[in-house]
Amino acid sequence: MERFYPVDICGREELLPILPLPGDINIAFFNLHGNVELTEHCAKNLAERIKKYNPDVLITAESKGLQLTHCVANHMGHKFYAVARKTKKLYMQDCLEVQVKTITTGTVQSLYLSAHDVDLIKGKRVAIVDDVISTGAANAALEQLVEAAEGTVVCRAFVLAEGDAKDRKDVDYLAAIPLM
């Protein structure tokens, strides 16, 4: 029997399937992939929150944050946004790299920032955008990349704050969900 956790995201109710993680932890799984209406709803509301920070550029990590950040950038009139990739592509010979272990991946992985995105960030005010913040590991890795690229993080914006992340004073989010 599938169980769900209801969450209200700025007036839109979503039923998130409850999925197990290793170590007797369950999460309310949030997935924007392929959901145009939900992505646009979240992006519009995040863009409104992010605007007050006046960022020059947005950054996200592959993959669940991609379409969200694309839509947020569009709502904010940004022509480009930076993407931390999970695999090093052929064109990324001069890239920055950090390692991260997130709650949903469970293993150490690398994030790579291309020279193009480094140039996009250098000397700029940067907003981190992603779908969910939980332990903060992915956010910390993105902050390391922004710092290495000589940018300044001015905002950390997420659709959902999971578990204790809802108590962080340095993040903006649209709704909170528990770790179960």
Coordinates of N, CA and C in Angstrom, one line a residue:
M1 N 0.8 -1.2 0.0 CA 0.0 0.0 0.0 C 0.9 1.2 0.0
E2 N 0.7 2.1 -1.0 CA 1.5 3.3 -1.1 C 0.9 4.4 -0.1
R3 N 1.8 5.1 0.6 CA 1.4 6.1 1.5 C 1.9 7.5 0.9
F4 N 1.2 8.5 1.3 CA 1.5 9.9 0.8 C 1.6 10.9 1.9
Y5 N 2.3 11.9 1.7 CA 2.4 13.0 2.7 C 1.8 14.3 1.9
P6 N 0.8 14.9 2.5 CA 0.2 16.1 1.8 C 1.0 17.3 2.2
V7 N 1.3 18.2 1.2 CA 2.0 19.4 1.4 C 1.4 20.5 0.6
D8 N 1.2 21.7 1.2 CA 0.7 22.9 0.6 C 1.8 23.8 0.1
I9 N 2.0 23.9 -1.2 CA 3.0 24.8 -1.7 C 2.4 26.0 -2.3
C10 N 2.3 27.0 -1.5 CA 1.8 28.3 -1.9 C 0.4 28.2 -2.5
G11 N -0.5 27.4 -1.8 CA -1.9 27.3 -2.3 C -2.1 26.1 -3.2
R12 N -1.1 25.3 -3.5 CA -1.3 24.2 -4.3 C -0.9 22.9 -3.5
E13 N -1.9 22.1 -3.3 CA -1.7 20.9 -2.5 C -1.1 19.7 -3.4
E14 N 0.0 19.1 -2.9 CA 0.6 18.0 -3.6 C 0.6 16.8 -2.6
L15 N 0.5 15.6 -3.1 CA 0.6 14.4 -2.4 C 1.9 13.8 -2.7
L16 N 2.9 13.8 -1.8 CA 4.2 13.2 -2.0 C 4.3 11.8 -1.6
P17 N 4.7 10.9 -2.4 CA 4.9 9.5 -2.0 C 5.9 9.4 -0.9
I18 N 5.7 8.6 0.1 CA 6.6 8.3 1.2 C 7.5 7.1 0.8
L19 N 8.8 7.4 0.7 CA 9.8 6.4 0.3 C 10.8 6.1 1.3
P20 N 11.3 4.9 1.4 CA 12.3 4.6 2.4 C 13.7 4.9 1.9
L21 N 14.6 5.3 2.9 CA 16.0 5.5 2.6 C 16.7 4.5 3.5
P22 N 18.0 4.2 3.3 CA 18.7 3.4 4.2 C 18.8 4.0 5.6
G23 N 18.8 3.2 6.6 CA 18.9 3.7 8.0 C 17.6 4.0 8.6
D24 N 16.5 3.3 8.2 CA 15.2 3.5 8.8 C 14.7 5.0 8.7
I25 N 15.0 5.6 7.7 CA 14.5 7.0 7.4 C 13.6 6.9 6.2
N26 N 12.5 7.6 6.3 CA 11.6 7.8 5.1 C 11.5 9.2 4.8
I27 N 11.3 9.5 3.5 CA 11.2 10.9 3.0 C 9.9 11.0 2.2
A28 N 9.4 12.2 2.2 CA 8.2 12.5 1.3 C 8.9 13.0 0.0
F29 N 8.9 12.1 -1.0 CA 9.6 12.3 -2.3 C 9.0 13.4 -3.1
F30 N 9.8 14.4 -3.5 CA 9.3 15.5 -4.3 C 10.0 15.5 -5.6
N31 N 9.2 15.4 -6.7 CA 9.8 15.2 -8.0 C 9.1 16.2 -9.0
L32 N 9.9 17.1 -9.5 CA 9.4 18.1 -10.5 C 9.6 17.6 -11.9
H33 N 10.4 16.6 -12.2 CA 10.7 16.1 -13.5 C 9.4 15.9 -14.3
G34 N 9.2 16.6 -15.4 CA 8.1 16.4 -16.3 C 6.8 17.0 -15.9
N35 N 6.8 17.6 -14.7 CA 5.5 18.3 -14.2 C 5.6 19.8 -14.5
V36 N 5.1 20.2 -15.7 CA 5.2 21.5 -16.1 C 4.5 22.5 -15.2
E37 N 3.2 22.2 -14.9 CA 2.4 23.1 -14.1 C 3.0 23.3 -12.7
L38 N 3.4 22.2 -12.0 CA 4.0 22.3 -10.7 C 5.3 23.1 -10.8
T39 N 6.2 22.8 -11.8 CA 7.4 23.5 -11.9 C 7.2 25.0 -12.1
E40 N 6.3 25.4 -12.9 CA 6.0 26.8 -13.2 C 5.4 27.4 -11.9
H41 N 4.6 26.8 -11.2 CA 4.0 27.3 -10.0 C 5.1 27.6 -9.0
C42 N 6.0 26.6 -8.8 CA 7.1 26.7 -7.8 C 8.1 27.8 -8.3
A43 N 8.4 27.8 -9.5 CA 9.3 28.8 -10.1 C 8.8 30.3 -9.9
K44 N 7.6 30.5 -10.2 CA 7.0 31.8 -10.1 C 7.1 32.3 -8.6
N45 N 6.7 31.4 -7.7 CA 6.7 31.8 -6.3 C 8.2 31.9 -5.7
L46 N 9.1 31.1 -6.2 CA 10.5 31.3 -5.8 C 11.1 32.5 -6.4
A47 N 10.8 32.8 -7.6 CA 11.3 34.1 -8.2 C 10.9 35.3 -7.4
E48 N 9.7 35.3 -7.0 CA 9.2 36.4 -6.2 C 10.0 36.6 -4.9
R49 N 10.4 35.5 -4.3 CA 11.2 35.5 -3.0 C 12.6 35.9 -3.3
I50 N 13.1 35.5 -4.4 CA 14.5 35.7 -4.7 C 14.8 37.1 -5.2
K51 N 13.8 37.8 -5.8 CA 14.0 39.1 -6.4 C 14.6 40.1 -5.4
K52 N 14.2 40.0 -4.1 CA 14.6 41.0 -3.1 C 16.1 40.9 -2.9
Y53 N 16.7 39.8 -3.2 CA 18.2 39.7 -3.0 C 19.0 40.3 -4.2
N54 N 18.3 40.6 -5.3 CA 18.9 41.1 -6.5 C 20.1 40.4 -7.0
P55 N 20.0 39.0 -7.2 CA 21.1 38.3 -7.7 C 21.4 38.6 -9.2
D56 N 22.7 38.5 -9.6 CA 23.0 38.6 -11.0 C 22.9 37.3 -11.7
V57 N 23.0 36.2 -11.0 CA 23.0 34.9 -11.6 C 22.5 33.9 -10.6
L58 N 21.9 32.8 -11.2 CA 21.4 31.7 -10.4 C 22.3 30.5 -10.7
I59 N 22.3 29.6 -9.7 CA 23.1 28.3 -9.8 C 22.3 27.2 -9.3
T60 N 22.3 26.0 -9.9 CA 21.7 24.8 -9.4 C 22.6 23.6 -9.7
A61 N 22.2 22.5 -9.1 CA 22.9 21.2 -9.4 C 22.0 20.3 -10.2
E62 N 22.6 19.5 -11.1 CA 21.9 18.5 -11.8 C 21.2 17.6 -10.8
S63 N 20.1 17.0 -11.0 CA 19.3 17.2 -12.2 C 18.0 17.8 -11.9
K64 N 17.5 17.5 -10.6 CA 16.1 17.9 -10.3 C 16.0 19.4 -10.2
G65 N 17.0 20.2 -10.0 CA 16.9 21.6 -10.0 C 17.0 22.3 -11.4
L66 N 17.3 21.6 -12.4 CA 17.5 22.2 -13.7 C 16.2 22.9 -14.3
Q67 N 15.1 22.2 -14.4 CA 14.0 22.9 -15.0 C 13.4 23.9 -14.1
L68 N 13.5 23.7 -12.8 CA 13.1 24.7 -11.8 C 13.9 26.0 -12.0
T69 N 15.2 25.9 -12.0 CA 16.1 27.1 -12.2 C 15.9 27.7 -13.5
H70 N 15.7 26.9 -14.6 CA 15.4 27.5 -15.9 C 14.2 28.4 -15.8
C71 N 13.1 27.9 -15.2 CA 11.9 28.7 -15.1 C 12.0 29.9 -14.2
V72 N 12.8 29.7 -13.1 CA 13.0 30.9 -12.2 C 13.8 32.0 -12.9
A73 N 14.8 31.5 -13.7 CA 15.6 32.5 -14.5 C 14.7 33.2 -15.5
N74 N 13.8 32.5 -16.1 CA 12.9 33.1 -17.1 C 12.0 34.1 -16.4
H75 N 11.5 33.8 -15.3 CA 10.6 34.7 -14.5 C 11.4 36.0 -14.1
M76 N 12.7 35.8 -13.9 CA 13.5 37.0 -13.4 C 14.2 37.7 -14.5
G77 N 14.0 37.3 -15.8 CA 14.6 37.9 -16.9 C 16.1 37.7 -17.1
H78 N 16.5 36.6 -16.5 CA 18.0 36.2 -16.7 C 18.1 35.4 -17.9
K79 N 19.2 35.7 -18.7 CA 19.4 35.0 -19.9 C 20.2 33.7 -19.7
F80 N 21.0 33.6 -18.6 CA 21.8 32.4 -18.3 C 21.7 32.1 -16.9
Y81 N 22.0 30.8 -16.5 CA 22.1 30.4 -15.2 C 23.2 29.3 -15.2
A82 N 23.9 29.1 -14.0 CA 25.0 28.2 -13.9 C 24.5 26.8 -13.5
V83 N 25.1 25.8 -13.9 CA 24.7 24.4 -13.6 C 25.9 23.6 -13.1
A84 N 25.9 23.1 -11.9 CA 26.9 22.2 -11.4 C 26.5 20.8 -11.9
R85 N 27.4 20.2 -12.7 CA 27.1 18.9 -13.3 C 27.6 17.8 -12.4
K86 N 27.0 16.6 -12.6 CA 27.4 15.5 -11.8 C 28.4 14.6 -12.5
T87 N 28.6 14.9 -13.8 CA 29.7 14.2 -14.5 C 30.5 15.2 -15.3
K88 N 31.7 14.9 -15.4 CA 32.6 15.8 -16.2 C 32.5 15.6 -17.6
K89 N 32.0 16.6 -18.4 CA 31.8 16.5 -19.8 C 33.1 16.8 -20.5
L90 N 33.2 16.4 -21.8 CA 34.4 16.7 -22.6 C 34.8 18.1 -22.7
Y91 N 33.8 19.0 -22.7 CA 34.1 20.5 -22.8 C 34.5 21.1 -21.5
M92 N 34.6 20.3 -20.4 CA 34.9 20.8 -19.1 C 36.3 20.5 -18.7
Q93 N 37.3 20.7 -19.5 CA 38.7 20.5 -19.2 C 39.2 21.4 -18.1
D94 N 38.7 22.6 -18.1 CA 39.2 23.6 -17.1 C 38.0 23.9 -16.2
C95 N 37.6 22.9 -15.4 CA 36.4 23.1 -14.5 C 36.8 23.1 -13.0
L96 N 35.9 23.5 -12.2 CA 36.1 23.4 -10.8 C 35.3 22.1 -10.3
E97 N 35.8 21.5 -9.2 CA 35.2 20.3 -8.7 C 35.1 20.3 -7.2
V98 N 34.0 19.9 -6.7 CA 33.8 19.6 -5.3 C 33.1 18.3 -5.1
Q99 N 33.3 17.7 -3.9 CA 32.6 16.4 -3.6 C 31.5 16.6 -2.6
V100 N 30.5 15.8 -2.7 CA 29.3 15.9 -1.9 C 28.7 14.5 -1.7
K101 N 28.1 14.4 -0.5 CA 27.3 13.2 -0.2 C 25.9 13.6 0.3
T102 N 24.9 13.4 -0.5 CA 23.5 13.9 -0.1 C 22.7 12.8 0.5
I103 N 21.6 13.1 1.2 CA 20.8 12.2 1.8 C 20.1 11.2 0.8
T104 N 19.8 11.7 -0.3 CA 19.1 10.8 -1.3 C 20.0 10.0 -2.2
T105 N 21.3 10.5 -2.4 CA 22.2 9.7 -3.2 C 22.9 8.7 -2.3
G106 N 23.4 9.1 -1.1 CA 24.0 8.2 -0.2 C 25.4 7.8 -0.4
T107 N 26.0 8.2 -1.5 CA 27.4 8.0 -1.8 C 28.0 9.3 -2.2
V108 N 29.4 9.3 -2.1 CA 30.1 10.5 -2.5 C 30.1 10.7 -4.0
Q109 N 29.7 11.9 -4.4 CA 29.8 12.2 -5.8 C 30.4 13.6 -6.0
S110 N 30.8 13.8 -7.2 CA 31.5 15.1 -7.5 C 30.5 16.0 -8.2
L111 N 30.6 17.3 -8.0 CA 29.9 18.3 -8.8 C 31.0 19.2 -9.5
Y112 N 30.7 19.4 -10.8 CA 31.7 20.1 -11.7 C 31.1 21.4 -12.2
L113 N 31.9 22.5 -12.2 CA 31.4 23.7 -12.8 C 32.3 24.1 -13.9
S114 N 31.7 24.3 -15.1 CA 32.5 24.5 -16.3 C 33.2 25.9 -16.2
A115 N 34.2 26.1 -17.1 CA 34.8 27.4 -17.1 C 33.8 28.5 -17.6
H116 N 32.9 28.2 -18.4 CA 31.9 29.1 -18.9 C 31.0 29.6 -17.7
D117 N 30.6 28.6 -16.8 CA 29.8 29.0 -15.6 C 30.7 29.7 -14.6
V118 N 32.0 29.4 -14.5 CA 32.8 30.1 -13.6 C 32.9 31.6 -14.0
D119 N 33.0 31.8 -15.3 CA 33.0 33.2 -15.8 C 31.7 33.9 -15.6
L120 N 30.6 33.2 -15.6 CA 29.3 33.7 -15.4 C 29.1 34.2 -14.0
I121 N 29.8 33.5 -13.0 CA 29.7 33.7 -11.6 C 30.7 34.7 -11.1
K122 N 31.9 34.8 -11.6 CA 33.0 35.6 -11.1 C 32.5 37.0 -10.8
G123 N 32.7 37.4 -9.6 CA 32.4 38.8 -9.2 C 30.9 39.1 -9.1
K124 N 30.1 38.1 -9.2 CA 28.6 38.3 -9.2 C 27.9 37.9 -7.9
R125 N 26.7 38.4 -7.7 CA 25.8 38.1 -6.7 C 25.0 36.8 -7.1
V126 N 25.1 35.8 -6.4 CA 24.6 34.5 -6.8 C 23.5 33.9 -5.9
A127 N 22.4 33.4 -6.5 CA 21.3 32.8 -5.8 C 21.4 31.3 -6.1
I128 N 21.4 30.5 -5.0 CA 21.4 29.0 -5.2 C 19.9 28.7 -5.2
V129 N 19.5 27.9 -6.2 CA 18.1 27.4 -6.4 C 18.1 25.9 -6.5
D130 N 17.2 25.3 -5.8 CA 17.1 23.8 -5.9 C 15.7 23.4 -5.4
D131 N 15.4 22.1 -5.6 CA 14.1 21.7 -5.2 C 13.9 21.5 -3.7
V132 N 14.8 20.8 -3.1 CA 14.7 20.4 -1.6 C 16.1 20.7 -0.9
I133 N 16.0 21.2 0.3 CA 17.2 21.2 1.1 C 16.8 20.3 2.3
S134 N 17.8 19.5 2.7 CA 17.6 18.6 3.8 C 18.8 18.7 4.7
T135 N 19.8 17.9 4.5 CA 21.0 18.0 5.3 C 21.8 19.3 5.0
G136 N 21.7 19.8 3.9 CA 22.4 21.0 3.4 C 23.7 20.7 2.7
A137 N 24.0 19.4 2.5 CA 25.2 19.0 1.9 C 25.3 19.5 0.4
A138 N 24.3 19.3 -0.3 CA 24.3 19.8 -1.7 C 24.5 21.3 -1.8
N139 N 23.8 22.0 -0.9 CA 23.9 23.5 -0.8 C 25.3 23.9 -0.4
A140 N 25.9 23.2 0.5 CA 27.3 23.5 0.9 C 28.2 23.3 -0.3
A141 N 28.0 22.3 -1.1 CA 28.9 22.0 -2.2 C 28.7 23.2 -3.3
L142 N 27.5 23.6 -3.5 CA 27.3 24.7 -4.4 C 27.9 26.0 -3.9
E143 N 27.8 26.2 -2.6 CA 28.5 27.4 -2.0 C 30.0 27.3 -2.2
Q144 N 30.6 26.1 -2.1 CA 32.0 26.0 -2.3 C 32.4 26.3 -3.8
L145 N 31.5 25.9 -4.7 CA 31.8 26.2 -6.1 C 31.7 27.7 -6.4
V146 N 30.7 28.3 -5.8 CA 30.5 29.7 -6.0 C 31.7 30.5 -5.4
E147 N 32.1 30.1 -4.2 CA 33.3 30.8 -3.6 C 34.6 30.6 -4.5
A148 N 34.8 29.3 -5.0 CA 35.9 29.0 -5.8 C 35.9 29.8 -7.1
A149 N 34.7 30.1 -7.6 CA 34.5 30.9 -8.8 C 34.5 32.4 -8.6
E150 N 34.7 32.8 -7.3 CA 34.8 34.2 -6.9 C 33.5 34.9 -7.0
G151 N 32.4 34.2 -6.7 CA 31.1 34.8 -6.6 C 30.7 34.9 -5.2
T152 N 29.6 35.6 -4.9 CA 29.1 35.8 -3.5 C 27.7 35.3 -3.5
V153 N 27.4 34.3 -2.6 CA 26.1 33.7 -2.4 C 25.3 34.8 -1.6
V154 N 24.1 35.2 -2.2 CA 23.3 36.2 -1.6 C 21.9 35.6 -1.2
C155 N 21.6 34.4 -1.7 CA 20.3 33.8 -1.4 C 20.4 32.3 -1.7
R156 N 19.7 31.5 -0.8 CA 19.6 30.1 -0.9 C 18.1 29.8 -1.0
A157 N 17.5 29.4 -2.1 CA 16.1 29.3 -2.3 C 15.7 27.9 -2.7
F158 N 14.7 27.3 -2.0 CA 14.3 25.9 -2.3 C 12.7 25.9 -2.3
V159 N 12.2 24.9 -3.0 CA 10.8 24.7 -2.9 C 10.4 24.1 -1.5
L160 N 11.2 23.1 -1.1 CA 10.9 22.5 0.2 C 12.1 22.5 1.1
A161 N 11.8 22.6 2.4 CA 12.8 22.4 3.4 C 12.4 21.2 4.2
E162 N 13.4 20.2 4.2 CA 13.1 18.9 4.8 C 13.7 18.8 6.2
G163 N 13.0 18.3 7.1 CA 13.5 18.0 8.5 C 13.9 19.3 9.1
D164 N 15.1 19.3 9.7 CA 15.6 20.5 10.5 C 16.0 21.7 9.6
A165 N 16.1 21.4 8.3 CA 16.4 22.6 7.4 C 15.4 23.7 7.5
K166 N 14.2 23.4 7.9 CA 13.1 24.4 8.0 C 13.5 25.4 9.1
D167 N 14.4 25.1 10.0 CA 14.8 26.0 11.1 C 16.0 26.9 10.7
R168 N 16.6 26.7 9.5 CA 17.7 27.5 9.1 C 17.3 28.9 8.8
K169 N 18.0 29.8 9.3 CA 17.7 31.3 9.0 C 18.3 31.8 7.7
D170 N 19.2 31.0 7.1 CA 19.9 31.4 5.9 C 19.2 30.9 4.6
V171 N 18.1 30.3 4.7 CA 17.4 29.7 3.5 C 16.0 30.3 3.4
D172 N 15.5 30.4 2.1 CA 14.2 30.7 1.8 C 13.5 29.4 1.2
Y173 N 12.3 29.1 1.6 CA 11.6 28.0 1.0 C 10.1 28.2 1.0
L174 N 9.4 27.4 0.2 CA 8.0 27.6 0.0 C 7.2 26.8 1.0
A175 N 7.7 25.6 1.4 CA 7.0 24.8 2.3 C 8.0 23.9 3.0
A176 N 7.5 23.3 4.1 CA 8.4 22.4 4.9 C 7.8 21.0 4.9
I177 N 8.6 20.0 4.9 CA 8.2 18.6 5.0 C 9.1 17.9 6.1
P178 N 8.6 16.9 6.7 CA 9.4 16.2 7.7 C 10.2 15.1 7.2
L179 N 11.3 14.7 7.9 CA 11.9 13.4 7.7 C 11.1 12.4 8.6
M180 N 10.8 11.3 8.1 CA 10.0 10.3 8.9 C 10.8 9.1 9.3

